Short mmCIF file of N, CA and C in Angstrom, two decimals:
data_model
loop_
_atom_site.label_atom_id
_atom_site.label_comp_id
_atom_site.label_asym_id
_atom_site.label_seq_id
_atom_site.Cartn_x
_atom_site.Cartn_y
_atom_site.Cartn_z
N MET A 182 91.13 88.04 105.33
CA MET A 182 92.10 86.82 104.68
C MET A 182 92.93 86.73 104.50
N ILE A 183 94.34 86.88 105.10
CA ILE A 183 95.76 86.82 104.37
C ILE A 183 96.12 84.94 103.87
N ILE A 184 96.38 85.67 102.25
CA ILE A 184 97.02 84.26 101.99
C ILE A 184 99.18 84.58 101.63
N MET A 185 99.75 83.70 101.61
CA MET A 185 100.93 84.19 101.91
C MET A 185 100.83 82.75 100.23
N LYS A 186 102.33 82.91 99.53
CA LYS A 186 102.09 82.34 98.17
C LYS A 186 103.17 80.75 99.32
N ASN A 187 103.98 81.33 100.46
CA ASN A 187 104.91 80.46 100.92
C ASN A 187 104.64 80.31 102.80
N PRO A 188 103.30 79.59 102.96
CA PRO A 188 103.58 79.45 104.39
C PRO A 188 104.89 79.74 105.57
N GLY A 189 106.00 79.06 104.64
CA GLY A 189 107.48 78.83 105.87
C GLY A 189 107.73 81.06 105.77
N ASP A 190 106.91 81.61 104.66
CA ASP A 190 107.47 82.84 105.44
C ASP A 190 106.95 84.10 106.43
N ILE A 191 106.20 83.12 107.51
CA ILE A 191 105.02 83.70 108.26
C ILE A 191 106.47 84.62 108.95
N ASN A 192 107.41 84.33 109.36
CA ASN A 192 108.19 85.61 110.40
C ASN A 192 108.36 86.75 109.48
N GLN A 193 108.51 86.83 107.97
CA GLN A 193 108.95 87.43 107.13
C GLN A 193 107.41 88.35 107.14
N TYR A 194 106.46 87.57 107.05
CA TYR A 194 104.96 88.43 107.15
C TYR A 194 104.54 89.49 108.53
N SER A 195 105.54 88.84 109.64
CA SER A 195 105.06 89.33 111.14
C SER A 195 105.85 90.13 111.20
N ILE A 196 107.03 90.25 110.90
CA ILE A 196 108.19 91.70 111.11
C ILE A 196 107.05 92.74 110.08
N LYS A 197 107.15 92.30 108.38
CA LYS A 197 106.48 93.75 107.96
C LYS A 197 105.38 94.42 108.02
N LEU A 198 104.24 93.42 109.01
CA LEU A 198 103.29 94.05 109.62
C LEU A 198 103.37 94.98 110.62
N VAL A 199 104.22 94.88 112.06
CA VAL A 199 104.76 95.23 112.99
C VAL A 199 105.26 96.63 112.43
N ARG A 200 106.44 95.98 111.62
CA ARG A 200 107.39 97.70 110.99
C ARG A 200 106.49 98.40 110.33
N ASP A 201 105.58 98.41 109.65
CA ASP A 201 104.54 98.88 108.39
C ASP A 201 103.19 99.87 109.45
N THR A 202 103.16 99.36 109.89
CA THR A 202 101.80 99.84 110.99
C THR A 202 102.23 100.39 111.78
N ARG A 203 100.77 101.21 111.93
CA ARG A 203 101.40 102.24 113.39
C ARG A 203 100.66 101.88 115.04
N ILE A 204 100.91 100.72 115.16
CA ILE A 204 100.10 99.91 115.96
C ILE A 204 100.67 100.33 117.07
N GLU A 205 101.60 100.38 117.42
CA GLU A 205 102.15 100.85 118.79
C GLU A 205 102.36 102.52 119.07
N GLN A 206 102.21 102.96 117.77
CA GLN A 206 101.55 104.67 118.53
C GLN A 206 100.44 104.54 118.53
N ALA A 207 99.84 103.90 118.04
CA ALA A 207 97.79 103.54 118.26
C ALA A 207 97.96 103.11 119.68
N CYS A 208 98.43 102.68 119.96
CA CYS A 208 98.21 102.04 120.91
C CYS A 208 98.69 103.39 122.48
N ASN A 209 100.18 103.48 122.53
CA ASN A 209 100.70 104.45 123.32
C ASN A 209 99.43 105.72 123.42
N ARG A 210 98.94 105.84 122.21
CA ARG A 210 97.78 107.00 122.40
C ARG A 210 96.29 107.03 122.99
N VAL A 211 96.43 105.63 123.01
CA VAL A 211 95.27 105.35 123.85
C VAL A 211 95.90 105.20 125.47
N LEU A 212 97.12 104.72 125.73
CA LEU A 212 97.24 104.74 126.68
C LEU A 212 97.80 106.02 127.69
N SER A 213 98.05 107.01 126.60
CA SER A 213 98.67 108.59 127.45
C SER A 213 97.41 108.82 127.92
N THR A 214 97.50 109.24 129.04
CA THR A 214 96.42 110.59 129.61
C THR A 214 97.47 111.24 130.29
N GLU A 215 96.61 112.47 130.87
CA GLU A 215 98.06 113.21 131.45
C GLU A 215 97.88 112.89 132.90
N ASN A 216 97.49 112.36 133.60
CA ASN A 216 98.10 111.72 134.26
C ASN A 216 98.54 110.43 134.59
N GLU A 217 98.85 109.75 133.56
CA GLU A 217 99.12 108.09 132.94
C GLU A 217 100.59 108.05 131.62
N GLY A 218 100.60 108.95 131.51
CA GLY A 218 101.20 109.24 129.92
C GLY A 218 102.88 108.33 130.76
N ALA A 219 103.25 108.87 131.48
CA ALA A 219 104.51 108.34 131.93
C ALA A 219 105.05 107.15 132.49
N GLN A 220 103.59 106.78 132.69
CA GLN A 220 103.66 105.64 133.59
C GLN A 220 103.00 104.31 132.65
N TYR A 221 102.52 104.44 131.51
CA TYR A 221 102.31 103.04 130.50
C TYR A 221 102.80 103.51 129.62
N PHE A 222 103.47 102.66 128.62
CA PHE A 222 103.58 102.51 127.37
C PHE A 222 103.39 101.30 126.50
N CYS A 223 103.52 101.12 125.15
CA CYS A 223 103.21 99.97 124.20
C CYS A 223 104.33 99.96 123.50
N GLU A 224 105.19 98.68 123.49
CA GLU A 224 106.65 98.18 122.42
C GLU A 224 106.40 97.17 122.06
N PHE A 225 106.63 97.16 120.91
CA PHE A 225 107.22 96.05 120.07
C PHE A 225 108.82 95.43 119.70
N LYS A 226 109.00 94.70 120.66
CA LYS A 226 110.79 94.22 120.38
C LYS A 226 110.41 93.49 119.38
N LEU A 227 110.90 93.97 118.23
CA LEU A 227 111.20 93.36 116.77
C LEU A 227 112.71 93.36 116.85
N ASP A 228 113.19 93.42 117.68
CA ASP A 228 114.71 92.48 117.10
C ASP A 228 114.50 91.14 117.14
N ASN A 229 113.78 90.26 118.49
CA ASN A 229 112.90 89.32 118.91
C ASN A 229 112.87 88.55 117.62
N LEU A 230 111.97 89.47 117.09
CA LEU A 230 111.20 88.20 115.76
C LEU A 230 112.58 88.85 114.85
N LEU A 231 113.77 89.58 114.45
CA LEU A 231 114.48 89.26 114.00
C LEU A 231 115.37 87.95 114.21
N ARG A 232 115.68 87.75 115.46
CA ARG A 232 116.41 87.06 116.17
C ARG A 232 116.25 85.63 115.88
N GLY A 233 114.97 85.08 115.53
CA GLY A 233 115.07 83.61 115.51
C GLY A 233 113.94 83.49 116.27
N ASP A 234 112.94 81.91 116.66
CA ASP A 234 112.58 81.81 117.85
C ASP A 234 112.58 81.56 119.08
N GLN A 235 112.14 81.50 120.37
CA GLN A 235 112.66 81.41 121.32
C GLN A 235 113.56 80.40 121.88
N LYS A 236 113.22 79.03 121.21
CA LYS A 236 114.45 78.09 121.55
C LYS A 236 116.07 78.72 121.00
N THR A 237 115.81 79.50 119.95
CA THR A 237 117.04 79.37 119.14
C THR A 237 117.62 80.51 119.61
N ARG A 238 116.88 81.88 119.95
CA ARG A 238 117.48 82.77 121.50
C ARG A 238 118.50 82.19 122.31
N TYR A 239 117.18 81.46 123.44
CA TYR A 239 117.54 81.07 124.91
C TYR A 239 118.74 80.03 124.68
N GLU A 240 119.16 79.21 123.66
CA GLU A 240 120.21 78.04 122.96
C GLU A 240 122.40 79.87 122.84
N CYS A 241 121.61 80.75 121.77
CA CYS A 241 122.56 81.60 121.94
C CYS A 241 123.07 81.99 123.15
N TYR A 242 121.78 82.76 123.65
CA TYR A 242 122.21 83.74 125.15
C TYR A 242 122.79 82.30 126.16
N GLN A 243 123.02 81.26 125.90
CA GLN A 243 123.11 80.57 127.41
C GLN A 243 124.64 79.90 126.52
N ILE A 244 125.11 80.31 125.36
CA ILE A 244 127.17 80.12 124.99
C ILE A 244 126.76 81.71 125.51
N GLY A 245 126.26 82.62 125.57
CA GLY A 245 127.03 84.00 125.67
C GLY A 245 127.31 84.41 127.61
N ILE A 246 126.51 82.91 128.40
CA ILE A 246 126.70 83.49 129.68
C ILE A 246 127.90 82.62 129.54
N ASP A 247 127.84 81.06 128.96
CA ASP A 247 128.86 80.10 129.20
C ASP A 247 130.08 80.41 129.44
N LYS A 248 130.47 81.57 127.57
CA LYS A 248 131.79 81.88 127.34
C LYS A 248 131.70 83.14 128.31
N GLY A 249 131.22 83.79 128.80
CA GLY A 249 131.65 84.94 129.75
C GLY A 249 131.27 86.24 129.09
N PHE A 250 130.93 86.30 127.71
CA PHE A 250 130.84 87.54 126.87
C PHE A 250 129.00 88.01 127.30
N LEU A 251 128.40 86.71 127.77
CA LEU A 251 126.79 87.93 128.91
C LEU A 251 126.99 87.51 130.04
N SER A 252 125.63 88.46 130.25
CA SER A 252 125.10 88.70 132.13
C SER A 252 124.14 87.81 131.71
N ARG A 253 123.47 87.51 133.23
CA ARG A 253 122.07 87.13 133.22
C ARG A 253 121.56 88.60 133.42
N ASN A 254 121.77 89.62 133.87
CA ASN A 254 120.93 91.02 133.77
C ASN A 254 120.89 91.34 132.28
N ASP A 255 121.93 90.94 131.41
CA ASP A 255 122.22 91.18 129.77
C ASP A 255 121.31 90.76 129.08
N VAL A 256 121.69 89.06 129.54
CA VAL A 256 120.20 88.33 128.66
C VAL A 256 118.24 89.42 129.30
N ARG A 257 118.32 89.17 130.10
CA ARG A 257 117.06 89.86 130.73
C ARG A 257 116.82 90.76 129.72
N GLY A 258 117.01 91.81 129.81
CA GLY A 258 117.55 92.90 129.29
C GLY A 258 117.19 92.59 127.53
N PHE A 259 117.62 92.16 127.25
CA PHE A 259 117.25 91.78 125.38
C PHE A 259 115.67 90.89 125.36
N GLU A 260 115.27 90.14 127.10
CA GLU A 260 113.58 89.87 127.07
C GLU A 260 112.90 90.88 127.34
N ASN A 261 113.70 92.54 127.92
CA ASN A 261 112.86 93.18 128.30
C ASN A 261 111.85 92.50 129.85
N LEU A 262 112.97 91.95 130.18
CA LEU A 262 113.12 91.96 132.34
C LEU A 262 113.86 92.55 132.85
N SER A 263 113.54 92.60 134.22
CA SER A 263 114.28 93.39 134.53
C SER A 263 115.07 92.90 135.54
N PRO A 264 116.14 93.09 136.08
CA PRO A 264 117.63 93.22 136.34
C PRO A 264 117.04 92.83 137.98
N VAL A 265 118.02 90.89 137.99
CA VAL A 265 117.72 90.29 139.42
C VAL A 265 119.41 90.83 139.89
N PRO A 266 119.24 91.18 140.91
CA PRO A 266 120.44 91.11 142.23
C PRO A 266 121.82 89.69 141.97
N GLY A 267 122.45 90.37 141.44
CA GLY A 267 123.83 88.92 141.23
C GLY A 267 124.06 88.87 139.97
N GLY A 268 122.40 89.76 139.17
CA GLY A 268 122.81 89.00 137.57
C GLY A 268 124.02 89.92 136.82
N ASP A 269 124.74 90.87 137.57
CA ASP A 269 125.75 91.86 135.60
C ASP A 269 127.10 90.42 136.16
N ASP A 270 126.53 89.31 137.10
CA ASP A 270 128.75 89.11 136.70
C ASP A 270 128.74 87.94 135.47
N TYR A 271 129.46 88.70 135.25
CA TYR A 271 130.44 87.82 133.45
C TYR A 271 131.16 86.65 133.60
N GLY A 272 131.03 86.15 134.89
CA GLY A 272 131.71 84.66 135.11
C GLY A 272 131.85 83.66 134.07
N ILE A 273 132.83 82.76 133.41
CA ILE A 273 132.00 81.46 132.87
C ILE A 273 131.76 80.74 133.95
N ASN A 274 130.50 80.02 132.97
CA ASN A 274 129.98 78.51 133.35
C ASN A 274 130.62 77.61 133.96
N ASN A 275 130.97 77.33 132.64
CA ASN A 275 130.92 75.94 132.04
C ASN A 275 132.63 76.08 131.26
N PRO A 276 133.70 76.12 132.32
CA PRO A 276 134.42 76.19 131.43
C PRO A 276 135.38 75.41 130.71
N ALA A 277 136.31 74.72 129.87
CA ALA A 277 136.94 73.71 128.88
C ALA A 277 137.55 73.55 129.60
N THR A 278 137.40 72.04 129.95
CA THR A 278 138.09 71.24 130.55
C THR A 278 139.17 70.82 130.23
#
């Protein structure tokens, strides 16, 4: 059982848990075999924990796309998703009027 002094600190606790444990390395050892070692891997995207909740990240991504300094593929990369055809456009979606 985990007891936290301040339940609002769950994000900080989560970051510490992932950062200070060797779960990722253990996961990779289990996934690694002579035939499949390069095919599968385990990765924790800690930057997403540091950036806030999903709603906040998506709002920030939308601002970057709208202002023209992020492409859809940039955002997909941040979320560990594959690029999409035509997703490298840095055009401004909602120009100021």
